[in-house]
Amino acid sequence: GAVVSQHPSRVICKSGTSVKIECRSLDFQATTMFWYRQFPKQSLMLMATSNEGSKATYEQGVEKDKFLINHASLTLSTLTVTSAHPEDSSFYICSAQRGAGRLQEQYFGPGTRLTVT
Amino acid sequence: DAKTTQPTSMDCAEGRAANLPCNHSTISGNEYVYWYRQIHSQGPQYIIHGLKNNETNEMASLIITEDRKSSTLILPHATLRDTAVYYCIDFSGYQKVTFGIGTKLQVIP
């Protein structure tokens, strides 16, 4: 199956700093990439949808100025958590869509564990 | 909010079949039933999907009732590595994916 990677797998940062998380589709070009957030013992919540070369679409309640998404190429999307605070500590998961419409063609990355101290 | 409902948790003895139910009370005609699982601290993994007919692949079998209001994911011979949270999702390709809480399956030695 297709492979999606995330880097880093885990990161610890101090409050007030910014953290960048990369999501790469390794063996296919992704028309769309998605960013999810998962708090402990909760389900995945969609944060934003990202299309290459255009601005991301954010879900209600997600601050676009705090969670900056750059989808510069068909294989790379980045999520930058700006001025991180302890409440931003979470598991961030990206997914990449190959083709259009079919959920089985949406491949998930392994996730990035962010801890803000 | 998720459109599907699942039991919060289930236990299954290793080597036995795990049957995970899901209710799709508001599923529409063009929506497929998808099943994913998430092993602790990993991203979701696709398992299987179907529209009306029962489906089987190397991972699992999917049974969908005739009215499509419920489905059952069957892991025929559960192993310890099948311990995970299992999500059922109604999806048509024209909306965002909504994950519910899922069923936490614990396979017991």
XYZ file of N, CA, C and O in Angstrom, chain B residues 1 35 50 61 65 72 81-82 88 102-103:
44
model
N -20.263 15.503 14.701
C -20.436 14.282 15.454
C -20.465 13.085 14.508
O -20.903 13.191 13.374
N -14.290 0.440 7.563
C -13.725 0.099 8.869
C -12.234 0.418 8.865
O -11.510 0.051 7.938
N -17.429 -1.693 2.257
C -18.450 -2.327 1.432
C -19.648 -1.418 1.273
O -19.816 -0.451 2.024
N -13.520 -9.843 7.544
C -14.767 -9.950 6.792
C -15.720 -8.877 7.281
O -15.682 -8.480 8.454
N -26.017 -5.696 6.994
C -27.402 -6.162 6.962
C -28.103 -5.638 5.715
O -27.675 -4.648 5.103
N -21.102 -5.663 10.809
C -20.236 -6.363 11.753
C -18.901 -6.622 11.086
O -18.854 -7.157 9.968
N -1.845 -8.781 18.333
C -1.555 -7.594 17.529
C -2.812 -6.927 16.994
O -2.740 -5.837 16.408
N -3.957 -7.595 17.159
C -5.223 -6.979 16.748
C -5.795 -6.064 17.822
O -6.836 -5.432 17.601
N -15.872 2.396 12.671
C -16.694 2.227 11.476
C -17.125 3.620 11.027
O -17.414 4.489 11.850
N -15.158 4.916 18.446
C -14.689 3.587 18.115
C -14.873 2.581 19.230
O -15.343 2.894 20.326
N -14.502 1.339 18.934
C -14.528 0.245 19.900
C -13.103 -0.144 20.237
O -12.334 -0.491 19.345
